[in-house]
Coordinates of C-alpha atoms and ligand atoms in Angstrom, one line a residue:
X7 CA 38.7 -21.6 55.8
X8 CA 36.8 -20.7 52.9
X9 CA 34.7 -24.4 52.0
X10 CA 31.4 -25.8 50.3
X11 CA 28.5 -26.0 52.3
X12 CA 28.1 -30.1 51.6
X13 CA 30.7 -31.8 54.0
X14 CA 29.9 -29.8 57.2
X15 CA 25.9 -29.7 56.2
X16 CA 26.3 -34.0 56.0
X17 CA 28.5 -33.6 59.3
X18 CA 25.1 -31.7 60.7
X19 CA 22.6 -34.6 59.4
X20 CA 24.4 -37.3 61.2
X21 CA 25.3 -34.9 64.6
X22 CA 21.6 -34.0 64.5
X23 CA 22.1 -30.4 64.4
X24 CA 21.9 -27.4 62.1
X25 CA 24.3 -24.8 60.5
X26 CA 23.4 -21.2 60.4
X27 CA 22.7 -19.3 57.6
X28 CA 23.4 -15.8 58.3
X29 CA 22.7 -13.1 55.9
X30 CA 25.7 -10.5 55.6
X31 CA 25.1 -6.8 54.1
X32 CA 29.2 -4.9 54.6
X33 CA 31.7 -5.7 56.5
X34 CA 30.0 -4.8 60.2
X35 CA 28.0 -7.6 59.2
X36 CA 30.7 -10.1 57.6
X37 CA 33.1 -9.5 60.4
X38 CA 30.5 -10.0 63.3
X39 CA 29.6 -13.5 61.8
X40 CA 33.0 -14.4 61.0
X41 CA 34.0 -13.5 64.1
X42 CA 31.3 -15.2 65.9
X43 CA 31.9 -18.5 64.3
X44 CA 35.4 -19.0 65.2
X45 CA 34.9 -18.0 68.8
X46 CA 32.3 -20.7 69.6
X47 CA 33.9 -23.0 67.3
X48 CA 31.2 -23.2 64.7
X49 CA 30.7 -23.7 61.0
X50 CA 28.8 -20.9 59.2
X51 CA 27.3 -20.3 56.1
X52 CA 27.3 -16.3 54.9
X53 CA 23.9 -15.6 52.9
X54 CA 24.3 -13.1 50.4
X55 CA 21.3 -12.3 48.8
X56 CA 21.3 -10.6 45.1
X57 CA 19.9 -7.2 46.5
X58 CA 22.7 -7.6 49.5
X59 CA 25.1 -8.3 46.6
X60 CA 24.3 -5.4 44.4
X61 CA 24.6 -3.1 47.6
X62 CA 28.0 -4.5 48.3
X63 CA 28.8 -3.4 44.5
X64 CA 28.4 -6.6 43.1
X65 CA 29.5 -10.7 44.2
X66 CA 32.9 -10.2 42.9
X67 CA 33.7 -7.6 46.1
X68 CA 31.8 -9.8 48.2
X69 CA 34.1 -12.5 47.5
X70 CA 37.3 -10.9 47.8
X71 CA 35.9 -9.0 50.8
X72 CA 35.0 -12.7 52.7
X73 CA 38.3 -14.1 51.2
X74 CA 40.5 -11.6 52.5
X75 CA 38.8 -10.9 56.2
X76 CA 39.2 -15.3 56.5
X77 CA 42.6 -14.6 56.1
X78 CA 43.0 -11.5 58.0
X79 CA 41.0 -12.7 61.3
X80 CA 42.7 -16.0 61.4
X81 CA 39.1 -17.9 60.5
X82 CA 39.9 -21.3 60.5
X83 CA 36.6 -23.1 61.2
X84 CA 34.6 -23.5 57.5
X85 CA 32.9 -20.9 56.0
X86 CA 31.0 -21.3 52.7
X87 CA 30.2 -18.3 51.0
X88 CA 26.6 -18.8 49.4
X89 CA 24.1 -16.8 46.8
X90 CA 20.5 -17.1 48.7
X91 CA 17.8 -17.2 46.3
X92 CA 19.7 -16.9 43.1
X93 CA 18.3 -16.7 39.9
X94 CA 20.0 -18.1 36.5
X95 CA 21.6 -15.4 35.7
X96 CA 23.2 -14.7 39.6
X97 CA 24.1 -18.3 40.1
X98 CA 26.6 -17.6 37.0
X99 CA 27.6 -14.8 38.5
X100 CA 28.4 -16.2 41.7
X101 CA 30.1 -19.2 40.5
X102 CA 32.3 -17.0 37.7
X103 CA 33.5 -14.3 41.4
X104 CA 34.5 -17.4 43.4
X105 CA 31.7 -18.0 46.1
X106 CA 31.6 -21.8 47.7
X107 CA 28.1 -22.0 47.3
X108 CA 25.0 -21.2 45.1
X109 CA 21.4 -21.2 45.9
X110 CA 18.7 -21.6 42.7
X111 CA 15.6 -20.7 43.6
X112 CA 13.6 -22.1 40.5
X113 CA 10.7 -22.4 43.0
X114 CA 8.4 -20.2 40.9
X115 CA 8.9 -22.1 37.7
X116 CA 6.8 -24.7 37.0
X117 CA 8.3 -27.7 38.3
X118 CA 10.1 -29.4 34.8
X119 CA 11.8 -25.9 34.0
X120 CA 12.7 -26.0 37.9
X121 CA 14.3 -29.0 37.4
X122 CA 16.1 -28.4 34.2
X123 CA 17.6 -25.4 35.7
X124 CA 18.6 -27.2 38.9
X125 CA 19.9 -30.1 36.3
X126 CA 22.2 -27.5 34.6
X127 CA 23.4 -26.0 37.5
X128 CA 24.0 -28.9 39.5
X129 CA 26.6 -29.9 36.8
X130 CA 28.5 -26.8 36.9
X131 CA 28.5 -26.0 40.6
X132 CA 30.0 -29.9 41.1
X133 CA 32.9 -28.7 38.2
X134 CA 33.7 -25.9 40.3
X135 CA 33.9 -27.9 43.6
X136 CA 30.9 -26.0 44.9
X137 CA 28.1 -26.9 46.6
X138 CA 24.3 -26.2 45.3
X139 CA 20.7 -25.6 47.3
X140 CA 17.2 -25.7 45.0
X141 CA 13.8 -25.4 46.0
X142 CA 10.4 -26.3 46.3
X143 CA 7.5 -25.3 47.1
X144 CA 8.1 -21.4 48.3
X145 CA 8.7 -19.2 51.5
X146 CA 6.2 -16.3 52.0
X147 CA 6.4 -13.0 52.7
X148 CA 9.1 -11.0 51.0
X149 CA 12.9 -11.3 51.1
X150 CA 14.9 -8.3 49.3
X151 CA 12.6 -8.3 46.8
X152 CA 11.7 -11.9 46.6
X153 CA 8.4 -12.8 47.0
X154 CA 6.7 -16.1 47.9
X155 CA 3.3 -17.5 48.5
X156 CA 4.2 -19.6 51.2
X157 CA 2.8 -22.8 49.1
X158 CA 3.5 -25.9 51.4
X159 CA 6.3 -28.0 49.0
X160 CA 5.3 -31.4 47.6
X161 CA 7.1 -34.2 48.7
X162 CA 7.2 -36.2 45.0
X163 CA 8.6 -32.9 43.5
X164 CA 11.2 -32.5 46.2
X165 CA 11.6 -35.6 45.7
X166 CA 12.6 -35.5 41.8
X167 CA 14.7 -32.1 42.5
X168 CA 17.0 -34.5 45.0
X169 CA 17.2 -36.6 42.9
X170 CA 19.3 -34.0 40.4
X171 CA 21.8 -34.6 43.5
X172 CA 21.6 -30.9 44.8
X173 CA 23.5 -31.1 47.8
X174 CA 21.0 -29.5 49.9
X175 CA 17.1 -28.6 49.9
X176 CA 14.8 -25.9 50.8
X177 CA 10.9 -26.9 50.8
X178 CA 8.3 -25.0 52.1
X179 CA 6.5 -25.9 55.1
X180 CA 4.4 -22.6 56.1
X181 CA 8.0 -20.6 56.9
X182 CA 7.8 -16.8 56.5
X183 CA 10.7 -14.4 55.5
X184 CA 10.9 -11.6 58.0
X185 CA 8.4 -11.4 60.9
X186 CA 5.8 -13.9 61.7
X187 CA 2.6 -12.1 61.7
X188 CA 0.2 -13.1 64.8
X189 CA -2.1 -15.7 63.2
X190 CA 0.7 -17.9 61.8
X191 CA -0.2 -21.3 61.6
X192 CA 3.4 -22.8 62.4
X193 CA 5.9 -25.4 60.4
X194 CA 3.9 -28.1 58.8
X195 CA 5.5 -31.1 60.7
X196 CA 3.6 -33.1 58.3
X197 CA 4.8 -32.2 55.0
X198 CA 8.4 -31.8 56.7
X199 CA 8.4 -35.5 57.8
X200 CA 6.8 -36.7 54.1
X201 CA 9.6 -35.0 52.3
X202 CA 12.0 -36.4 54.5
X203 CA 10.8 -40.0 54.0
X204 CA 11.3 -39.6 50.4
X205 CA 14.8 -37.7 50.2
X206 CA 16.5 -39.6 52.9
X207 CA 19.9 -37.8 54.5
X208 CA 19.8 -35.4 52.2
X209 CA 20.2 -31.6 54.2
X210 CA 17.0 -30.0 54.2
X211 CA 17.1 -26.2 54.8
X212 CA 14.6 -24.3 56.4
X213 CA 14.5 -20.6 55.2
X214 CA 13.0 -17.8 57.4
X215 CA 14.3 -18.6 60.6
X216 CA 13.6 -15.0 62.5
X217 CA 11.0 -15.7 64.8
X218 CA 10.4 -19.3 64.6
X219 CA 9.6 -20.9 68.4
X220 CA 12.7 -22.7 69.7
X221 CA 10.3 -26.4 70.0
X222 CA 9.9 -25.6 66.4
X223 CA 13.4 -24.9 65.7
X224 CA 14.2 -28.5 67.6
X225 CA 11.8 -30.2 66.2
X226 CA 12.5 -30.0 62.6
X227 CA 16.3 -30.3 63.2
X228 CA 15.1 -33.7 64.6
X229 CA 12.9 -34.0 61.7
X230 CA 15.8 -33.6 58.8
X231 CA 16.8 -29.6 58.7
X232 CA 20.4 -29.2 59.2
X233 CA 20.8 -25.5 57.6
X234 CA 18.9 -22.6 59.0
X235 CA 18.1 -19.3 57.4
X236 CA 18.6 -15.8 59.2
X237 CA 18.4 -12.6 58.2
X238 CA 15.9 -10.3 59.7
X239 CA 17.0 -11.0 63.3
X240 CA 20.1 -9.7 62.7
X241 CA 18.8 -6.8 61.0
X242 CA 16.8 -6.2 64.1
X243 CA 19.6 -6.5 67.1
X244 CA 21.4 -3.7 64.8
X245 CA 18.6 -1.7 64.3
X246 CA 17.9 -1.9 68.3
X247 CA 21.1 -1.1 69.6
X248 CA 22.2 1.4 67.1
X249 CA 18.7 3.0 68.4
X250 CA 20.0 3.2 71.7
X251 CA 23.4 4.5 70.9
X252 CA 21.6 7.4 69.5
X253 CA 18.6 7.7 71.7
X254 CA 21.0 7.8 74.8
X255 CA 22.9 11.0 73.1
X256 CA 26.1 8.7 72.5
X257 CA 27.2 10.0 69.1
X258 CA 26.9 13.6 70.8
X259 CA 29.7 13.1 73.3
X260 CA 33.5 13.8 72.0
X261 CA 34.1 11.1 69.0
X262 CA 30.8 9.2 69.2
X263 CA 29.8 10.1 65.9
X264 CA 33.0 8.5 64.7
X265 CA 31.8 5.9 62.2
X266 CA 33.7 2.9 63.8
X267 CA 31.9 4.1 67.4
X268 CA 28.6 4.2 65.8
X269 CA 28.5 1.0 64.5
X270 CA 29.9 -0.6 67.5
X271 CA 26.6 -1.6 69.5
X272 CA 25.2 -2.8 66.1
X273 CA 27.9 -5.0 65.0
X274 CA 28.3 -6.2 68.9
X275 CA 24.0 -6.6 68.4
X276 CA 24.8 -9.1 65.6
X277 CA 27.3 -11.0 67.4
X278 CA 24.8 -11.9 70.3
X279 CA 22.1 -12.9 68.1
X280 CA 24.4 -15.0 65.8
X281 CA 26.1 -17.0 69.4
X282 CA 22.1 -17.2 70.4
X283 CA 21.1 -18.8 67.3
X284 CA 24.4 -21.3 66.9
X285 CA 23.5 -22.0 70.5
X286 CA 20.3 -23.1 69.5
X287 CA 21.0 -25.1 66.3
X288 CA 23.5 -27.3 68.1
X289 CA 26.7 -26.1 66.1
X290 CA 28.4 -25.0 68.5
X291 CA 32.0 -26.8 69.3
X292 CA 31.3 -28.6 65.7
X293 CA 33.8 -27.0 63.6
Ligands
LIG266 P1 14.5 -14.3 57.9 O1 14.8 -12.9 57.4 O2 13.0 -14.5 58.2 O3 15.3 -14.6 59.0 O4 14.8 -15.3 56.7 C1 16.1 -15.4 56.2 C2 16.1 -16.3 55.0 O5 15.4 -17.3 54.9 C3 17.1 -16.1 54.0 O6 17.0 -16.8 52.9

């Protein structure tokens, strides 16, 4: 069931746990997460970010592609079908091919275009039914081409984005797309618990989730996070068992280098990284 991210993200504040976020790229990808969800009973967010979009040939496949496969695979816990760090221009895309859910990422504006941005968008996700992230602050390292600083968000400006009534905020808090490198300083508990003293039940989102300890993970779900961000762990389970398909000679013996065989031990990677993480955040049995 194709929904908004707001009700079940609420649903997570109050249960004290935390939806996954999980980054598709094709339909290996789609159909493992989808899949996923409805076997552990979970609600699930699919990331699509603008590079991951234009690969797919643009938001308006991706849409009928999710769409259709819901329907097709019987999918009847919520799904919302969200743009991750969208810019103007690809929120209006998204919202014009029918996705659930929009993410602006006006985090490298200063902070009053930010917000008259978010402002603008806010209005017209709420038209369309949809629900709408911002953010604050920024996530290091680099995600498809999006790069951050890693600044630590302030709470006051978080604070004033909420306010706009987004239904759901990212701020940074030292979280790194992709890898952690070895002298990562951690989440800033801190700044975490500041914002959420300011910005009450509203979902906070933690972005970079590939890596992160699971005290960490635990502690800021207790702490206010009630979405959480994969991508490169997925990425890396397909990588590592596609690996091993090859390395063990399996696409040399009679079909094996039949696409759908080749892509088996991937998609089947993805799965048992998505279960893991749902596992972890608590959403499991909450659809
Ligand atoms: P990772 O790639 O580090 O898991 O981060 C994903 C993310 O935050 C998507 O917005």
């Amino acid at each position: 069931m194709l929904v908004s991210a707001t009700e079940m993200l609420q649903k997570a504040v109050e249960g004290h746990y935390a939806v996954g976020q999980f980054n598709i790229n094709n339909l290996e990808w789609t159909k493992a997460v989808l899949l996923t969800a409805e076997e552990n009973n979970s609600p699930v967010i699919l990331g699509v970010s603008e590079g991951a979009g234009k690969y797919m040939t643009g938001f308006t496949t991706v849409a009928a592609m999710v769409k259709a496969m819901i329907e097709s695979l019987n999918i009847t816990v919520p799904v919302a079908l969200h743009l991750d760090h969208g810019t103007y221009e690809g929120c209006y895309k998204c919202i014009k091919a029918g996705f659930s859910s929009i993410m602006f990422d006006g985090s490298h504006f200063a902070i009053d275009e930010n917000i008259e941005k978010t402002k603008e968008l806010v209005n017209v996700a709420h038209n369309m039914g949809m629900s709408i992230e911002a953010e604050v602050g920024s996530i290091g390292g680099e995600e498809d081409g999006v790069i951050g600083a890693g600044e630590i968000a302030d709470p006051n400006e978080c604070k004033m984005i909420a306010d706009l009534g987004v239904d759901f905020l990212a701020a940074g808090i030292g979280n790194i797309h992709g890898k952690y490198p070895e002298n990562w300083q951690g989440l800033d508990f801190d700044a975490l618990a500041a914002t959420k003293a300011l910005i009450g039940d509203l979902p906070l989102v933690l972005h970079g989730g590939t890596g992160i300890p699971e005290d960490m993970i635990k502690k800021a779900i207790s702490l206010g996070v009630a979405k959480i961000n994969v991508n490169t762990e997925c990425q890396l389970y397909f990588q590592a068992a596609t690996r091993k398909y090859i390395e063990e000679g399996k696409d040399l013996v009679g079909k094996g280098f039949d696409p759908r065989k080749l892509l088996l031990p991937g998609f089947e990677g993805i799965k048992e990284i998505v279960k893991e993480k749902m596992e972890l955040f608590g959403s499991v049995d909450k659809a």
